[in-house]
Amino acid sequence: MRKLPYLFILVIISLHCFTIKSEVLSIPPIQLATKYQQDIDVTEYLVSEKLDGVRGYWDGSNMLTRSGRKVALPSSFTLGFPHTAIDGELWLGRNRFEDISALVRRKQVPDKEWQEVKFMMFDLPRHSGPFIERYLAMKMLAEQTASIHLQVIKQEPVASTEALFTLLDSIVNAGGEGLMLHYQQAHYAVGRSEYIVKLKPKYDAEAVVIGHTEGKGKYRGKLGALIVKTPAGVVFNIGSGLSDKQRENPPLVGSTITYQYLGLTQKGTPRFATFLRQRPPQ
């Protein structure tokens, strides 16, 4: 068998590497929410349901994940989408995060598997007006596009804090995650914003697994708890929320997990932390 020239092999390897890297485009410039504080005047905000989907950024021609990876959408999904930046959520419905997450990660997906997916708009990054104007502009975009896939998340005002928590209860009881509050007069600003607030009965956050502890009793020979470290450097254990299968084959050291918690202790440690899921590789 004839040997391939060394230079030809290098070209093939380079092309392969380029193909892999081309899946990751630039990281989208997006806003990030902060946690609800009781001293805000909720009447100055518009409130919407917090969807449990995958964050999507339509740059006018490509759909990107939060990490900048291009989503392999069928052309039929984005048919008629406007050539402007849209910040939103790829969503299949309540309690279907795992389904949409798996779909977004796939490189080739038949058109029919995207039929139920909606791209729910919640902001227009390049619009120069305050949020109240951006919301009206999104409603017009949804009407003009006439696509079953492009929709806008309903925003509504609330009359009081009591009304806000009544709405939260109704959303959570119906299977939703919580609420998002957008300050009506705020302009789009990249990064963490005090003018976008998330309100949930439980908060979630990410941490990196740095170790495992041995289980006791019925968990002898299995995982007892994950030792995790937050981006702020706080180290603590998470022992609840894990299934027997996950205890037998726990998230590896170095992997990133999402956990839920009910506020922080005086020492800054998450209170009642519970394992939620392992973040898929980006």
Short mmCIF file of C-alpha atoms in Angstrom, two decimals:
data_model
loop_
_atom_site.label_atom_id
_atom_site.label_comp_id
_atom_site.label_asym_id
_atom_site.label_seq_id
_atom_site.Cartn_x
_atom_site.Cartn_y
_atom_site.Cartn_z
CA MET A 1 0.00 0.00 0.00
CA ARG A 2 1.40 3.40 -1.01
CA LYS A 3 2.21 5.71 1.89
CA LEU A 4 0.59 9.15 1.92
CA PRO A 5 2.98 12.11 1.76
CA TYR A 6 3.64 13.67 5.17
CA LEU A 7 2.48 17.11 3.97
CA PHE A 8 -0.83 15.63 2.73
CA ILE A 9 -1.46 14.04 6.14
CA LEU A 10 -0.86 17.40 7.85
CA VAL A 11 -3.38 19.05 5.52
CA ILE A 12 -6.03 16.41 6.34
CA ILE A 13 -5.45 16.83 10.09
CA SER A 14 -5.65 20.62 9.79
CA LEU A 15 -8.93 20.45 7.88
CA HIS A 16 -10.37 18.10 10.51
CA CYS A 17 -9.37 20.46 13.32
CA PHE A 18 -10.89 23.40 11.47
CA THR A 19 -14.16 21.50 11.10
CA ILE A 20 -14.32 20.84 14.84
CA LYS A 21 -13.44 24.41 15.77
CA SER A 22 -15.90 25.86 13.27
CA GLU A 23 -18.76 24.51 15.40
CA VAL A 24 -17.87 27.11 18.02
CA LEU A 25 -18.44 30.66 16.84
CA SER A 26 -18.00 33.78 18.97
CA ILE A 27 -19.50 33.80 22.46
CA PRO A 28 -22.69 35.87 22.22
CA PRO A 29 -22.81 39.19 24.11
CA ILE A 30 -25.78 38.56 26.39
CA GLN A 31 -27.31 39.91 29.58
CA LEU A 32 -27.38 37.82 32.75
CA ALA A 33 -29.93 38.04 35.53
CA THR A 34 -29.47 38.68 39.23
CA LYS A 35 -31.47 37.26 42.14
CA TYR A 36 -34.62 38.85 43.46
CA GLN A 37 -34.23 41.37 46.27
CA GLN A 38 -37.24 42.33 48.37
CA ASP A 39 -36.52 46.06 48.23
CA ILE A 40 -37.30 46.51 44.52
CA ASP A 41 -40.47 48.22 43.33
CA VAL A 42 -42.10 45.42 41.34
CA THR A 43 -44.58 47.81 39.69
CA GLU A 44 -41.69 49.16 37.60
CA TYR A 45 -41.05 45.75 36.05
CA LEU A 46 -42.64 43.48 33.45
CA VAL A 47 -42.90 39.87 34.60
CA SER A 48 -42.73 36.64 32.59
CA GLU A 49 -42.40 32.93 33.27
CA LYS A 50 -38.84 31.60 33.56
CA LEU A 51 -38.65 28.87 30.94
CA ASP A 52 -36.69 25.66 31.51
CA GLY A 53 -35.14 25.48 28.04
CA VAL A 54 -31.76 26.18 26.46
CA ARG A 55 -30.58 29.77 26.07
CA GLY A 56 -30.34 30.67 22.40
CA TYR A 57 -28.87 33.70 20.63
CA TRP A 58 -29.96 34.31 17.05
CA ASP A 59 -27.27 36.52 15.50
CA GLY A 60 -29.23 37.15 12.32
CA SER A 61 -28.06 34.04 10.50
CA ASN A 62 -27.00 31.45 13.11
CA MET A 63 -28.39 30.15 16.38
CA LEU A 64 -25.74 30.06 19.10
CA THR A 65 -25.70 28.57 22.56
CA ARG A 66 -24.54 30.61 25.52
CA SER A 67 -21.03 29.18 25.04
CA GLY A 68 -20.97 30.20 21.37
CA ARG A 69 -21.59 26.79 19.81
CA LYS A 70 -23.65 26.78 16.63
CA VAL A 71 -26.91 24.85 16.92
CA ALA A 72 -27.56 22.55 13.94
CA LEU A 73 -31.04 23.80 13.10
CA PRO A 74 -32.92 22.66 10.00
CA SER A 75 -33.45 25.48 7.50
CA SER A 76 -37.21 25.04 7.86
CA PHE A 77 -37.00 26.08 11.53
CA THR A 78 -35.50 29.51 10.86
CA LEU A 79 -37.35 30.18 7.61
CA GLY A 80 -38.32 33.84 7.63
CA PHE A 81 -36.42 34.70 10.82
CA PRO A 82 -35.37 38.38 10.86
CA HIS A 83 -31.76 39.36 10.17
CA THR A 84 -31.31 40.90 13.60
CA ALA A 85 -30.01 39.68 16.95
CA ILE A 86 -32.56 37.98 19.21
CA ASP A 87 -31.97 36.73 22.74
CA GLY A 88 -34.29 33.91 23.73
CA GLU A 89 -34.92 30.34 24.80
CA LEU A 90 -35.17 27.15 22.74
CA TRP A 91 -38.10 25.50 24.47
CA LEU A 92 -40.16 22.32 24.21
CA GLY A 93 -42.45 22.93 27.17
CA ARG A 94 -42.41 22.68 30.94
CA ASN A 95 -40.32 19.90 32.49
CA ARG A 96 -38.70 19.00 29.17
CA PHE A 97 -35.24 20.44 29.71
CA GLU A 98 -33.47 17.12 29.15
CA ASP A 99 -35.26 16.65 25.80
CA ILE A 100 -34.38 20.07 24.41
CA SER A 101 -30.84 19.87 25.80
CA ALA A 102 -30.24 16.56 24.00
CA LEU A 103 -31.72 17.93 20.79
CA VAL A 104 -29.55 21.06 20.83
CA ARG A 105 -26.37 18.99 21.32
CA ARG A 106 -26.96 16.78 18.28
CA LYS A 107 -25.14 17.63 15.05
CA GLN A 108 -27.77 16.28 12.68
CA VAL A 109 -31.46 16.20 13.54
CA PRO A 110 -34.39 15.39 11.23
CA ASP A 111 -36.71 18.33 10.61
CA LYS A 112 -39.63 16.52 12.26
CA GLU A 113 -37.84 16.46 15.65
CA TRP A 114 -37.77 20.28 15.65
CA GLN A 115 -41.45 20.70 14.83
CA GLU A 116 -42.51 21.14 18.47
CA VAL A 117 -39.61 23.44 19.42
CA LYS A 118 -40.23 27.15 19.91
CA PHE A 119 -37.66 29.93 20.00
CA MET A 120 -39.16 32.12 22.67
CA MET A 121 -37.91 35.72 22.35
CA PHE A 122 -37.24 37.68 25.51
CA ASP A 123 -34.98 40.48 24.26
CA LEU A 124 -33.50 42.34 21.30
CA PRO A 125 -29.81 43.06 22.04
CA ARG A 126 -29.32 45.60 19.23
CA HIS A 127 -32.48 47.59 19.88
CA SER A 128 -31.58 50.97 21.39
CA GLY A 129 -34.80 51.52 23.32
CA PRO A 130 -35.81 50.59 26.89
CA PHE A 131 -37.23 47.15 27.60
CA ILE A 132 -40.87 48.22 27.29
CA GLU A 133 -40.15 49.32 23.70
CA ARG A 134 -38.14 46.16 22.97
CA TYR A 135 -41.06 44.03 24.14
CA LEU A 136 -43.44 45.79 21.76
CA ALA A 137 -40.89 45.38 18.96
CA MET A 138 -40.64 41.62 19.68
CA LYS A 139 -44.41 41.26 19.46
CA MET A 140 -44.33 42.95 16.06
CA LEU A 141 -41.49 40.68 14.91
CA ALA A 142 -43.46 37.58 15.91
CA GLU A 143 -46.48 38.81 13.94
CA GLN A 144 -44.47 39.81 10.88
CA THR A 145 -42.45 36.58 10.76
CA ALA A 146 -45.55 34.37 10.91
CA SER A 147 -43.46 31.38 12.03
CA ILE A 148 -44.78 28.76 14.43
CA HIS A 149 -41.26 28.52 15.84
CA LEU A 150 -40.64 32.21 16.59
CA GLN A 151 -42.72 33.44 19.49
CA VAL A 152 -42.39 36.06 22.21
CA ILE A 153 -42.58 35.34 25.93
CA LYS A 154 -45.60 37.06 27.43
CA GLN A 155 -44.68 39.95 29.72
CA GLU A 156 -47.16 41.48 32.16
CA PRO A 157 -47.10 44.10 34.92
CA VAL A 158 -47.92 43.30 38.55
CA ALA A 159 -49.66 45.65 40.96
CA SER A 160 -47.80 44.66 44.14
CA THR A 161 -45.32 42.29 45.74
CA GLU A 162 -48.25 40.21 46.96
CA ALA A 163 -49.51 39.91 43.39
CA LEU A 164 -46.02 38.92 42.26
CA PHE A 165 -45.83 36.00 44.69
CA THR A 166 -49.38 34.95 43.85
CA LEU A 167 -48.26 34.74 40.22
CA LEU A 168 -45.15 32.81 41.27
CA ASP A 169 -47.29 30.26 43.13
CA SER A 170 -49.56 29.76 40.13
CA ILE A 171 -46.62 29.26 37.74
CA VAL A 172 -44.83 26.83 40.05
CA ASN A 173 -48.03 24.88 40.77
CA ALA A 174 -48.51 24.51 37.02
CA GLY A 175 -45.02 23.01 36.65
CA GLY A 176 -43.04 26.15 35.84
CA GLU A 177 -39.63 27.10 37.27
CA GLY A 178 -40.27 30.63 38.42
CA LEU A 179 -40.42 34.21 37.16
CA MET A 180 -38.24 36.75 35.39
CA LEU A 181 -38.59 40.48 36.07
CA HIS A 182 -37.42 43.04 33.50
CA TYR A 183 -37.12 46.68 34.52
CA GLN A 184 -39.28 48.50 31.99
CA GLN A 185 -36.93 51.46 31.43
CA ALA A 186 -33.65 49.50 31.28
CA HIS A 187 -31.54 49.34 28.11
CA TYR A 188 -29.83 46.15 27.01
CA ALA A 189 -26.43 45.88 28.68
CA VAL A 190 -24.06 42.92 28.27
CA GLY A 191 -23.12 41.10 31.47
CA ARG A 192 -24.75 40.71 34.87
CA SER A 193 -27.60 43.21 35.18
CA GLU A 194 -29.47 44.39 38.25
CA TYR A 195 -32.39 45.25 35.96
CA ILE A 196 -33.14 41.62 35.11
CA VAL A 197 -34.22 39.63 38.15
CA LYS A 198 -35.05 35.94 38.55
CA LEU A 199 -37.45 34.80 41.22
CA LYS A 200 -37.68 31.10 42.04
CA PRO A 201 -38.77 29.11 45.06
CA LYS A 202 -35.31 27.61 44.82
CA TYR A 203 -32.20 29.05 43.20
CA ASP A 204 -29.80 27.02 41.10
CA ALA A 205 -26.10 27.49 40.50
CA GLU A 206 -23.13 25.61 39.11
CA ALA A 207 -20.08 24.14 40.81
CA VAL A 208 -17.14 21.95 39.83
CA VAL A 209 -16.74 18.48 41.33
CA ILE A 210 -13.41 18.27 43.16
CA GLY A 211 -13.89 15.00 45.04
CA HIS A 212 -16.16 12.20 46.31
CA THR A 213 -16.93 10.89 49.78
CA GLU A 214 -17.61 7.24 50.58
CA GLY A 215 -21.20 6.30 51.34
CA LYS A 216 -22.35 4.76 54.61
CA GLY A 217 -25.16 2.40 55.53
CA LYS A 218 -27.27 1.57 52.49
CA TYR A 219 -24.85 3.59 50.35
CA ARG A 220 -21.77 1.65 51.46
CA GLY A 221 -19.60 1.02 48.42
CA LYS A 222 -21.27 3.87 46.56
CA LEU A 223 -21.00 7.64 46.50
CA GLY A 224 -21.90 9.35 49.74
CA ALA A 225 -21.60 12.96 48.59
CA LEU A 226 -20.00 15.13 45.95
CA ILE A 227 -17.35 17.59 47.11
CA VAL A 228 -17.83 20.68 44.97
CA LYS A 229 -16.32 24.12 44.58
CA THR A 230 -18.18 27.25 43.43
CA PRO A 231 -16.69 29.92 41.13
CA ALA A 232 -16.27 32.04 44.29
CA GLY A 233 -14.12 29.31 45.87
CA VAL A 234 -16.67 28.00 48.40
CA VAL A 235 -16.24 24.26 49.00
CA PHE A 236 -19.08 22.11 50.34
CA ASN A 237 -20.70 18.68 50.02
CA ILE A 238 -23.83 17.72 48.11
CA GLY A 239 -25.30 14.42 49.26
CA SER A 240 -28.98 14.71 48.37
CA GLY A 241 -30.80 14.63 45.06
CA LEU A 242 -28.64 11.81 43.66
CA SER A 243 -30.24 8.64 42.34
CA ASP A 244 -28.86 5.16 43.10
CA LYS A 245 -27.60 4.98 39.53
CA GLN A 246 -25.77 8.31 39.94
CA ARG A 247 -24.26 7.12 43.21
CA GLU A 248 -22.88 4.08 41.40
CA ASN A 249 -21.53 6.16 38.55
CA PRO A 250 -21.15 9.71 39.92
CA PRO A 251 -20.08 12.83 37.99
CA LEU A 252 -16.32 12.73 37.50
CA VAL A 253 -13.89 15.04 39.23
CA GLY A 254 -13.56 18.12 37.04
CA SER A 255 -17.11 17.97 35.71
CA THR A 256 -19.60 20.80 36.26
CA ILE A 257 -22.90 20.15 38.00
CA THR A 258 -25.99 22.25 38.66
CA TYR A 259 -27.46 22.27 42.16
CA GLN A 260 -30.42 23.89 43.86
CA TYR A 261 -30.34 25.66 47.20
CA LEU A 262 -32.45 27.80 49.52
CA GLY A 263 -30.33 30.86 50.15
CA LEU A 264 -26.95 31.08 51.87
CA THR A 265 -25.78 30.50 55.41
CA GLN A 266 -23.95 33.25 57.32
CA LYS A 267 -20.69 31.64 56.18
CA GLY A 268 -21.77 31.93 52.54
CA THR A 269 -22.42 28.20 52.07
CA PRO A 270 -25.50 27.22 50.02
CA ARG A 271 -28.29 26.11 52.34
CA PHE A 272 -29.97 22.73 51.70
CA ALA A 273 -28.01 22.15 48.49
CA THR A 274 -29.46 19.41 46.27
CA PHE A 275 -27.96 17.86 43.15
CA LEU A 276 -29.99 18.77 40.07
CA ARG A 277 -28.07 17.60 37.01
CA GLN A 278 -24.66 17.36 35.38
CA ARG A 279 -23.98 19.97 32.73
CA PRO A 280 -23.49 18.47 29.27
CA PRO A 281 -20.07 19.09 27.65
CA GLN A 282 -20.06 22.39 25.75
#
